Amino acid sequence: MGEKSVDQASLKMLNKAAQEGIETAWDRYEKQQPQCGFGLLGICCRNCNMGPCRIDPFGDEPQEGVCGATADTIAARNLLRMIAAGAAAHSDHGRDIVTTLYETAAGETQGYQIKDEGKLRALAAEFGIPEEGRGKEEIARDLAREAMEEFGMVKGKLQFLNRAPEKRRQLWEKVGITPRGVDREIVEVMHRTHIGVDNDYVNLTLHGVRTALSDGWGGSMFATEFSDVLFGTPQPIKGQSNLGVLKEDQVNIVVHGHEPVLSDMIVQAAREDDLLAAAQEKGANGINVCGMCCTGNEILMRHGVPVAGNFLQQELAVVTGVVDAMVVDVQCIMPALTQVARCYHTKVISTSPKARFPGADHVPFSEQTALDTARKIIMMAIDNFSHRKEELIQIPDEEMEYMAGFSVEAIIKALGGSLDPLLDAIKAGQIKGIAAIVGCNNPKISHDYGHLTLTRELIKNDVLVVQTGCAAIACAKAGLLLPEAADEAGPGLGAVCKALGIPPVLHMGSCVDISRILVTAAAIANALGVDMSDLPAAGAAPEWMSEKAVSIGSYVIGSGIFTVLGTVPPVLGAKKFTELLTQGAQDVLGAAFAVETDPMKAAGLILEHIAAKRKGLGLES
Ligand code: SF4
Ligand code: MSK
């Protein structure tokens, strides 16, 4: 595997952790070796109590579970349940944002306001809600109610699907995978994968894609769009990244998880004079709020708040010895955090009723008292400042500036008001195509190596890279999110970026903000009058680990975009199902998955794909 990380700050903290006898995810990964072969291949099932059953991967007995389920059925059912969990996570996040907007409009929340009225009115128009002559609260209430209905759905299909090109929508109809409602598809996964229901791996897969589409064009899109209404639509903004953003002389609060509802309030409250004064009284020179993972992305996109790191750095932030509070909400928070925190002075503060952590302090968060809760949490961090253990403090110097905030609206603005300059650059071959590199970290691959290697190789070959999630944080730390990184790009892309003053790698937000990438791809396809599957575009998740990533990959191929996975999904023990995902899907959806663990080879696959699509559009390669 090589080094555990390519990030120097992380290596320093891994070294410190080892000296201090602290176990991290990498150590626990080692202890798991060898990981279960049946699990890795996706051919074990415990969907009923006649099992658990497992299929012999070498073709010997048994080849069926007690009920008769084959390897293909079992692997497909397992993958569907991963999609359902991922889609549920994104969509429940989306529902919370919609609810917050509704309650804000009803005057029931504390600290929130409708920050982007223009976007609210545009969304209202999209949903057929009258907005002329009406106040923003009134419109927001109707819009949020309409959105809530899309989760349980009464009208038949999701509104945002209309943003997709007509050819794509027709294909979804023809294949029978138009998502009918966010919750409905997820529930149906659980029904179909129950023993004795859907045993046809092809039929299962189609429903898996439908469920994933209800995430990408539903739950995630609601999360993005309604967050923009509440917290503002991101515009290009600069900030700092990596563990060096932690400050020895300040109260450090790391907000970690996914939803902006609490983190945005913490950012707001941390600027209040009385809290700053309280910090000073304790001998601190200020309050330093930093992000981690996607909560970090949400606040860096809108406020330029420093981001301390991505998924595999959460424990390492604590190891610096200067994190006074690690405030968590939902998703991607390691249970081990409280164990690591116990060895330092860090308080882990959980806030969501959906996510409790033994060993953490729990401060229940509600939108009704959001600002007060944020203040209380900040005070806990301030009080904890004096408990630091001097001998355990070591902050790596690595700190890198980033430029983020590339919402669709911001990209269009940077292009001078329309997508035309981008289309012209693609047509002229200055930009060969667009790649979306997204997703997590995973100790199965050297931390950040997959993201950085793939990104660098693609921009060098004039492919514009758009990113979200932990991939974007990896590139922020490496300086690839700065306009100066245009020097690392090929001559065509480099020239375009220099002319516009933008980086060759655009940070578009958190994991749910992959919906922004879908909207951009759909707008480009619409402008060219083609389907999304005709675009010189690709997706990649070089270091993915979460179930959300399985949902994302599935809605990306469901939207017609070829996707390369850098860690191996648990399907290879099911031959026909694997063939369906990597080949058969191409005939049905116009896109399929590839699995390639070497990011240089993954870049080769993407460049080949982009060249072929350019040829299909009659463009020079
Ligand atoms: Fe075994 Fe079938 Fe039950 Fe799965 S559903 S555990 S394969 S009997
Ligand atoms: S935080 S889902 S580790 S990208 Fe969105 Fe990072 Fe993956 Fe979580």
Short mmCIF file of C-alpha atoms in Angstrom, two decimals, residues 17 22-25 28 314-319 335-346 348:
data_model
loop_
_atom_site.label_atom_id
_atom_site.label_comp_id
_atom_site.label_asym_id
_atom_site.label_seq_id
_atom_site.Cartn_x
_atom_site.Cartn_y
_atom_site.Cartn_z
CA ALA A 17 -0.21 8.97 17.64
CA ILE A 22 -3.04 5.96 20.15
CA GLU A 23 -4.75 3.63 17.69
CA THR A 24 -6.14 5.12 14.51
CA ALA A 25 -8.27 3.79 11.66
CA ARG A 28 -7.63 -0.96 13.27
CA GLN A 314 -10.69 13.31 12.19
CA GLU A 315 -8.73 11.35 14.78
CA LEU A 316 -5.51 13.13 13.80
CA ALA A 317 -7.05 16.52 14.58
CA VAL A 318 -7.60 15.34 18.16
CA VAL A 319 -4.01 14.04 18.30
CA PRO A 335 -17.12 5.90 16.90
CA ALA A 336 -13.42 5.73 17.84
CA LEU A 337 -13.28 9.52 18.21
CA THR A 338 -14.34 9.42 21.84
CA GLN A 339 -11.62 6.84 22.61
CA VAL A 340 -8.93 9.06 21.09
CA ALA A 341 -10.37 12.14 22.76
CA ARG A 342 -10.11 10.45 26.15
CA CYS A 343 -6.29 10.50 25.83
CA TYR A 344 -6.25 14.26 25.24
CA HIS A 345 -8.48 16.96 26.66
CA THR A 346 -10.88 17.17 23.70
CA VAL A 348 -16.57 15.30 21.73
#
